Amino acid sequence: MLSTPGRSKIKFDMEKMHSAVGQGVPRHHRGEIWKFLAEQYHLKHPFPNKQQPKDTPYKELLKQLTSHQHAILIDLGRTFPTHPYFSAQLGAGQLSLYNILKAYSLLDPEVGYCQGLSFVAGVLLLHMSEEDAFKMLKFLMFDMGLRKQYRPDMIILQIQMYQLSRLLHDYHRDLYSHLEEHEIGPSLYAAPWFLTMFASQFPLGFVARVFDMIFLQGSEVIFKVALSLLGSHKPLILQHENLETIVDFIKNTLPNLGLVQMEKTINQVFEMDISKQLQAYEVEYHVLQDELIDSSPLSDNQRMDKLEKTNSSLRKQNLDLLEELQVANGKIQSLEGTIEMLLANENRLKQTALALELERSALLRTVEELRKKAAQLGNGDLGAAQPELTEDGH
């Protein structure tokens, strides 16, 4: 696929890409493959997300100053501290990482810089050039929808923890009950998994496989991986009987995965489909929050403000849905036109096939008649030659 001429304009079959990524991504081509998967996403989604950032060139962003400099510099030494590329203080790796994080904080002022981003950028840097890593960080944040979990209010992260808890209840009820009994919510162990895409605690080979999947399927991969890991370690987690040892096991022992365990987890991720559940649990979270607010005493003015905000939000949602509906109707009309054209082509082909069949039958009859005439002619020649032989007396 990578070597196909003019590949940046060709939409490849999604099942083929899933199959190829599932079989394993060659390490030396991984960066190129991530860029290819991002390219394919843009071909399949030609209308970009409404929240796209300004298209400021990377080199222009590097010339500016960021108010997040101090926070970024502090985190540089904490990001992959044992990896040779990042271990040297302000060495090549740390400088490239600083540049990417600084540029991103300027590109996306709402998020700026958030702990965890340095690990995501670091993984990208290990597989491609600095500027390409910045472009792929932008892709993951805006197109794959990861940026919402890094917003300063962290509300999305709270929703994600709620969704993971509900999924655990669905898939591993006994483990869910065990963790609930000891008052262990996902925020006690899973927040770093989401904020660093598993990069702060797990082996880099495994993290790279998780990134393969995220480039292919988006942010719901993190939920699938978390569910798979907790499920496969369930017997060991159930053996621990208090909060400290359970959390310590999940944070420190669970990430030491063997190769077999890694591939088993990735294979399970391919088989899972949780998108509908994630949507349902997000709605459920908001409903529960609204009920909590409604149960607290509010003044008339506060209630009016709340209703106005809700109405405004609903109006915006209606407009967004209307826009989506118009796009969908346009697609339906286009597809109906294509179907009509295909049906007309099919009718033409049927008529042509019928005409050819009639012509074939006529030709077969002609051949048969010619054979009969040839046979009759042959018999006539033989009959004419016979009397001559008898008259000569031979």
Coordinates of C-alpha atoms in Angstrom, one line a residue:
M1 CA 0.0 0.0 0.0
L2 CA 2.8 2.4 0.9
S3 CA 4.6 1.9 -2.4
T4 CA 1.4 2.5 -4.5
P5 CA 2.1 5.4 -7.0
G6 CA -0.1 8.4 -6.2
R7 CA -1.3 6.8 -2.9
S8 CA -2.2 10.2 -1.3
K9 CA -5.3 10.3 -3.6
I10 CA -6.3 6.6 -3.4
K11 CA -8.8 5.4 -0.8
F12 CA -7.7 1.9 0.3
D13 CA -10.2 -0.7 1.6
M14 CA -10.7 -0.4 5.3
E15 CA -10.9 -4.1 5.9
K16 CA -7.5 -4.6 4.1
M17 CA -5.9 -1.9 6.3
H18 CA -7.4 -3.5 9.5
S19 CA -6.0 -6.8 8.4
A20 CA -2.6 -5.4 7.7
V21 CA -2.3 -3.5 11.0
G22 CA -3.7 -6.6 12.8
Q23 CA -0.9 -8.8 11.4
G24 CA 1.7 -6.4 12.7
V25 CA 3.4 -3.1 11.7
P26 CA 7.1 -3.3 10.6
R27 CA 9.0 -1.2 13.2
H28 CA 11.2 0.6 10.6
H29 CA 8.1 1.7 8.6
R30 CA 5.9 2.5 11.6
G31 CA 6.2 6.3 11.3
E32 CA 5.5 6.2 7.6
I33 CA 2.5 3.9 8.3
W34 CA 1.0 6.3 10.9
K35 CA 1.3 9.1 8.4
F36 CA -0.4 6.9 5.7
L37 CA -3.3 6.0 8.1
A38 CA -3.7 9.8 8.8
E39 CA -3.7 10.4 5.1
Q40 CA -6.4 7.7 4.6
Y41 CA -8.5 9.2 7.4
H42 CA -8.5 12.6 5.6
L43 CA -9.5 11.0 2.3
K44 CA -12.4 9.2 4.0
H45 CA -13.4 12.4 5.9
P46 CA -12.9 15.2 3.4
F47 CA -14.9 17.7 5.6
P48 CA -12.6 18.4 8.5
N49 CA -13.8 18.7 12.1
K50 CA -15.3 22.2 12.9
Q51 CA -12.7 22.7 15.6
Q52 CA -9.7 22.7 13.3
P53 CA -6.9 25.0 14.5
K54 CA -5.3 27.8 12.4
D55 CA -3.0 26.5 9.8
T56 CA 0.1 28.3 11.2
P57 CA 3.4 26.8 9.8
Y58 CA 5.4 24.9 12.4
K59 CA 8.5 27.1 11.9
E60 CA 6.4 30.2 12.6
L61 CA 5.1 28.8 15.9
L62 CA 8.7 28.0 17.0
K63 CA 9.6 31.7 16.7
Q64 CA 6.9 32.7 19.3
L65 CA 7.0 32.6 23.1
T66 CA 4.7 30.4 25.2
S67 CA 3.3 31.0 28.7
H68 CA 3.6 27.2 29.3
Q69 CA 7.4 27.2 29.0
H70 CA 8.0 26.4 32.8
A71 CA 5.5 23.5 32.9
I72 CA 6.9 22.0 29.7
L73 CA 10.6 22.3 30.9
I74 CA 9.7 20.6 34.2
D75 CA 8.1 17.6 32.4
L76 CA 10.9 17.1 29.9
G77 CA 13.0 15.2 32.4
R78 CA 10.0 13.1 33.5
T79 CA 9.2 11.9 30.0
F80 CA 10.9 8.5 29.2
P81 CA 13.7 9.3 31.7
T82 CA 15.5 5.9 31.0
H83 CA 15.2 6.1 27.2
P84 CA 18.6 7.0 25.6
Y85 CA 17.0 9.6 23.2
F86 CA 15.4 11.5 26.0
S87 CA 17.7 10.9 29.0
A88 CA 20.3 13.6 28.2
Q89 CA 19.3 16.9 29.9
L90 CA 18.4 19.3 27.0
G91 CA 19.9 16.8 24.5
A92 CA 18.6 16.4 21.0
G93 CA 15.5 14.4 22.1
Q94 CA 14.5 16.8 24.9
L95 CA 14.9 19.8 22.6
S96 CA 12.8 18.3 19.9
L97 CA 10.2 17.4 22.5
Y98 CA 10.2 20.9 23.9
N99 CA 9.8 22.4 20.4
I100 CA 6.7 20.2 19.6
L101 CA 5.0 20.9 23.0
K102 CA 5.7 24.6 22.7
A103 CA 4.4 24.8 19.2
Y104 CA 1.3 22.9 20.2
S105 CA 0.6 25.1 23.2
L106 CA 0.6 28.1 20.8
L107 CA -1.5 26.4 18.2
D108 CA -4.2 25.4 20.7
P109 CA -4.5 28.0 23.4
E110 CA -7.6 26.4 25.0
V111 CA -5.5 23.3 25.9
G112 CA -2.1 24.9 26.0
Y113 CA 0.0 22.3 27.7
C114 CA -1.2 19.4 29.9
Q115 CA 0.7 16.7 31.7
G116 CA 0.6 13.6 29.6
L117 CA 1.0 15.3 26.3
S118 CA 4.8 15.0 26.5
F119 CA 4.5 11.2 26.4
V120 CA 2.2 11.2 23.4
A121 CA 4.6 13.6 21.5
G122 CA 7.6 11.5 22.7
V123 CA 6.2 8.3 21.2
L124 CA 5.6 10.1 17.9
L125 CA 9.2 11.6 17.9
L126 CA 10.7 8.1 18.3
H127 CA 9.1 7.2 14.9
M128 CA 9.5 10.3 12.7
S129 CA 11.0 13.7 12.3
E130 CA 10.2 16.6 14.6
E131 CA 7.9 18.4 12.1
D132 CA 6.1 15.2 11.1
A133 CA 5.6 14.4 14.8
F134 CA 4.0 17.8 15.4
K135 CA 1.6 17.2 12.4
M136 CA 0.7 13.8 13.8
L137 CA 0.1 15.2 17.3
K138 CA -2.2 17.8 15.7
F139 CA -4.0 15.0 13.8
L140 CA -4.5 12.9 17.0
M141 CA -5.7 15.8 19.0
F142 CA -8.1 17.4 16.5
D143 CA -9.1 14.7 14.0
M144 CA -9.0 11.7 16.4
G145 CA -10.7 13.8 19.1
L146 CA -8.1 13.4 21.9
R147 CA -7.8 17.1 22.7
K148 CA -11.1 17.2 24.6
Q149 CA -9.6 15.1 27.5
Y150 CA -6.8 17.6 28.0
R151 CA -9.0 20.7 28.4
P152 CA -8.3 22.6 31.7
D153 CA -11.7 21.6 33.3
M154 CA -11.0 17.9 32.8
I155 CA -14.7 17.2 32.5
I156 CA -14.2 14.8 29.6
L157 CA -11.7 12.8 31.6
Q158 CA -14.3 12.4 34.4
I159 CA -16.8 11.2 31.8
Q160 CA -14.2 8.7 30.4
M161 CA -13.7 7.3 33.9
Y162 CA -17.4 6.9 34.3
Q163 CA -17.7 5.2 30.9
L164 CA -14.8 2.8 31.8
S165 CA -16.5 1.9 35.1
R166 CA -19.8 1.1 33.3
L167 CA -18.0 -1.0 30.7
L168 CA -16.3 -2.9 33.5
H169 CA -19.7 -3.5 34.9
D170 CA -20.9 -4.9 31.5
Y171 CA -17.9 -7.1 30.6
H172 CA -16.4 -8.1 34.0
R173 CA -19.1 -7.9 36.7
D174 CA -17.1 -9.8 39.4
L175 CA -14.1 -7.5 38.9
Y176 CA -16.3 -4.4 39.0
S177 CA -17.9 -5.6 42.2
H178 CA -14.5 -6.4 43.8
L179 CA -13.1 -2.9 42.9
E180 CA -16.4 -1.2 44.1
E181 CA -16.2 -3.1 47.4
H182 CA -12.8 -1.6 48.0
E183 CA -13.9 1.9 46.8
I184 CA -11.5 1.8 43.8
G185 CA -12.8 3.9 40.9
P186 CA -11.0 4.0 37.5
S187 CA -9.6 7.5 38.3
L188 CA -7.3 5.9 40.9
Y189 CA -5.4 3.9 38.2
A190 CA -6.7 4.6 34.7
A191 CA -6.2 8.4 34.3
P192 CA -2.5 8.1 33.2
W193 CA -3.6 5.4 30.7
F194 CA -5.9 7.9 29.0
L195 CA -3.6 11.0 29.3
T196 CA -0.5 9.3 28.0
M197 CA -2.0 6.6 25.8
F198 CA -0.4 4.0 28.2
A199 CA 3.1 5.4 27.4
S200 CA 4.0 6.4 31.0
Q201 CA 3.8 2.9 32.4
F202 CA 3.8 0.2 29.7
P203 CA 6.6 -1.2 27.5
L204 CA 7.2 1.0 24.4
G205 CA 6.6 -2.0 22.0
F206 CA 3.1 -2.4 23.4
V207 CA 2.5 1.4 23.4
A208 CA 3.5 1.5 19.7
R209 CA 0.9 -1.2 19.0
V210 CA -1.7 0.9 20.8
F211 CA -0.8 3.9 18.7
D212 CA -1.2 1.7 15.5
M213 CA -4.8 1.0 16.6
I214 CA -5.5 4.7 17.6
F215 CA -4.4 5.9 14.1
L216 CA -6.8 3.3 12.7
Q217 CA -9.8 3.4 15.0
G218 CA -9.5 6.6 17.1
S219 CA -9.7 7.3 20.8
E220 CA -12.1 4.5 21.8
V221 CA -9.1 2.1 21.4
I222 CA -8.0 3.3 24.9
F223 CA -11.2 2.0 26.5
K224 CA -10.8 -1.3 24.6
V225 CA -7.2 -1.8 25.7
A226 CA -8.0 -0.9 29.3
L227 CA -10.9 -3.4 29.4
S228 CA -8.8 -6.1 27.8
L229 CA -5.9 -5.6 30.2
L230 CA -8.1 -5.6 33.3
G231 CA -10.1 -8.6 32.1
S232 CA -7.0 -10.7 31.3
H233 CA -5.5 -9.9 34.8
K234 CA -8.8 -10.4 36.6
P235 CA -7.8 -13.6 38.5
L236 CA -4.7 -11.9 39.9
I237 CA -6.6 -8.7 40.8
L238 CA -9.3 -10.7 42.6
Q239 CA -6.6 -12.3 44.8
H240 CA -5.8 -8.9 46.4
E241 CA -8.0 -7.9 49.3
N242 CA -7.3 -4.2 50.1
L243 CA -7.2 -0.9 48.3
E244 CA -3.4 -0.4 48.5
T245 CA -2.3 -3.8 47.1
I246 CA -5.0 -3.7 44.4
V247 CA -4.0 -0.2 43.1
D248 CA -0.3 -1.1 43.5
F249 CA -0.8 -4.3 41.4
I250 CA -2.7 -2.4 38.6
K251 CA -0.2 0.5 38.5
N252 CA 3.1 -1.4 38.8
T253 CA 2.7 -5.2 38.1
L254 CA 0.0 -5.2 35.4
P255 CA 2.1 -3.1 32.9
N256 CA 4.9 -5.6 32.8
L257 CA 3.4 -7.4 29.8
G258 CA 5.0 -10.3 28.0
L259 CA 4.9 -10.5 24.1
V260 CA 2.1 -13.1 24.2
Q261 CA 0.0 -11.0 26.5
M262 CA 0.6 -7.9 24.3
E263 CA -0.6 -9.6 21.1
K264 CA -3.6 -11.2 22.9
T265 CA -4.7 -7.7 24.1
I266 CA -4.3 -6.2 20.6
N267 CA -6.3 -9.1 19.0
Q268 CA -9.1 -8.6 21.6
V269 CA -9.2 -4.9 20.7
F270 CA -9.8 -5.8 17.0
E271 CA -12.8 -7.9 18.0
M272 CA -14.5 -5.4 20.3
D273 CA -17.2 -2.9 19.3
I274 CA -18.1 -0.5 22.2
S275 CA -19.0 2.7 20.3
K276 CA -22.8 2.5 21.1
Q277 CA -22.1 1.8 24.7
L278 CA -19.7 4.7 25.0
Q279 CA -22.3 7.1 23.5
A280 CA -25.0 5.8 25.8
Y281 CA -22.9 6.1 28.9
E282 CA -21.8 9.7 28.0
V283 CA -25.5 10.6 27.8
E284 CA -26.2 8.7 31.1
Y285 CA -23.4 10.7 32.8
H286 CA -24.9 14.1 31.8
V287 CA -28.4 13.0 32.9
L288 CA -27.0 12.0 36.3
Q289 CA -25.2 15.3 36.7
D290 CA -28.4 17.2 35.8
E291 CA -30.3 15.2 38.4
L292 CA -27.7 16.2 41.0
I293 CA -28.0 19.8 40.1
D294 CA -31.8 19.6 40.1
S295 CA -31.9 18.1 43.6
S296 CA -29.9 21.1 45.0
P297 CA -32.0 24.2 45.9
L298 CA -31.7 27.0 43.2
S299 CA -33.1 30.5 43.1
D300 CA -35.5 31.4 40.3
N301 CA -32.8 33.4 38.6
Q302 CA -30.3 30.5 38.7
R303 CA -33.1 28.2 37.4
M304 CA -33.8 30.6 34.5
D305 CA -30.1 30.9 33.7
K306 CA -29.8 27.1 33.7
L307 CA -32.8 26.7 31.4
E308 CA -31.6 29.4 29.0
K309 CA -28.2 27.7 28.8
T310 CA -29.9 24.3 28.2
N311 CA -32.1 25.9 25.5
S312 CA -29.1 27.5 23.9
S313 CA -27.2 24.2 23.9
L314 CA -30.2 22.4 22.5
R315 CA -30.6 25.0 19.7
K316 CA -26.9 24.6 18.8
Q317 CA -27.4 20.8 18.8
N318 CA -30.5 21.2 16.6
L319 CA -28.5 23.4 14.1
D320 CA -25.6 20.9 14.1
L321 CA -28.1 18.0 13.5
L322 CA -29.8 20.0 10.8
E323 CA -26.5 20.6 9.1
E324 CA -25.6 16.8 9.4
L325 CA -29.1 16.0 8.0
Q326 CA -28.6 18.2 5.0
V327 CA -25.2 16.6 4.3
A328 CA -26.8 13.2 4.7
N329 CA -29.7 14.1 2.3
G330 CA -27.2 15.3 -0.2
K331 CA -25.4 12.0 0.0
I332 CA -28.7 10.1 -0.3
Q333 CA -29.7 12.0 -3.4
S334 CA -26.2 11.4 -4.9
L335 CA -26.5 7.7 -4.1
E336 CA -30.0 7.5 -5.6
G337 CA -28.7 9.0 -8.8
T338 CA -25.9 6.5 -8.8
I339 CA -28.4 3.6 -8.2
E340 CA -30.6 4.9 -11.1
M341 CA -27.6 5.0 -13.4
L342 CA -26.5 1.5 -12.4
L343 CA -30.0 0.2 -13.0
A344 CA -30.1 1.8 -16.4
N345 CA -26.7 0.2 -17.2
E346 CA -28.0 -3.2 -15.9
N347 CA -31.0 -3.0 -18.2
R348 CA -28.8 -2.1 -21.2
L349 CA -26.5 -5.0 -20.4
K350 CA -29.5 -7.3 -20.1
Q351 CA -30.8 -6.2 -23.5
T352 CA -27.3 -6.6 -25.0
A353 CA -27.0 -10.1 -23.4
L354 CA -30.4 -11.1 -24.8
A355 CA -29.5 -9.8 -28.3
L356 CA -26.2 -11.7 -28.1
E357 CA -28.1 -14.9 -27.0
L358 CA -30.5 -14.6 -29.9
E359 CA -27.6 -14.0 -32.3
R360 CA -25.8 -17.0 -30.9
S361 CA -28.9 -19.2 -31.3
A362 CA -29.3 -18.0 -34.9
L363 CA -25.6 -18.7 -35.6
L364 CA -25.9 -22.2 -34.1
R365 CA -28.9 -22.9 -36.4
T366 CA -27.0 -21.6 -39.4
V367 CA -24.0 -23.8 -38.5
E368 CA -26.3 -26.8 -38.2
E369 CA -28.0 -26.1 -41.6
L370 CA -24.5 -25.7 -43.2
R371 CA -23.4 -29.0 -41.7
K372 CA -26.6 -30.7 -43.1
K373 CA -26.0 -29.2 -46.6
A374 CA -22.3 -30.3 -46.5
A375 CA -23.4 -33.8 -45.6
Q376 CA -25.9 -33.9 -48.4
L377 CA -23.4 -32.6 -50.9
G378 CA -20.9 -35.2 -49.8
N379 CA -23.5 -38.0 -50.3
G380 CA -24.5 -36.7 -53.8
D381 CA -20.8 -36.7 -55.0
L382 CA -20.5 -40.3 -53.9
G383 CA -23.7 -41.4 -55.7
A384 CA -22.5 -39.8 -59.0
A385 CA -19.1 -41.5 -59.0
Q386 CA -20.5 -45.1 -58.4
P387 CA -22.2 -45.8 -61.9
E388 CA -18.9 -44.8 -63.8
L389 CA -17.1 -47.5 -61.9
T390 CA -19.7 -50.2 -62.9
E391 CA -19.8 -49.2 -66.6
D392 CA -16.0 -49.7 -66.9
G393 CA -16.5 -53.2 -65.5
H394 CA -14.1 -52.6 -62.6

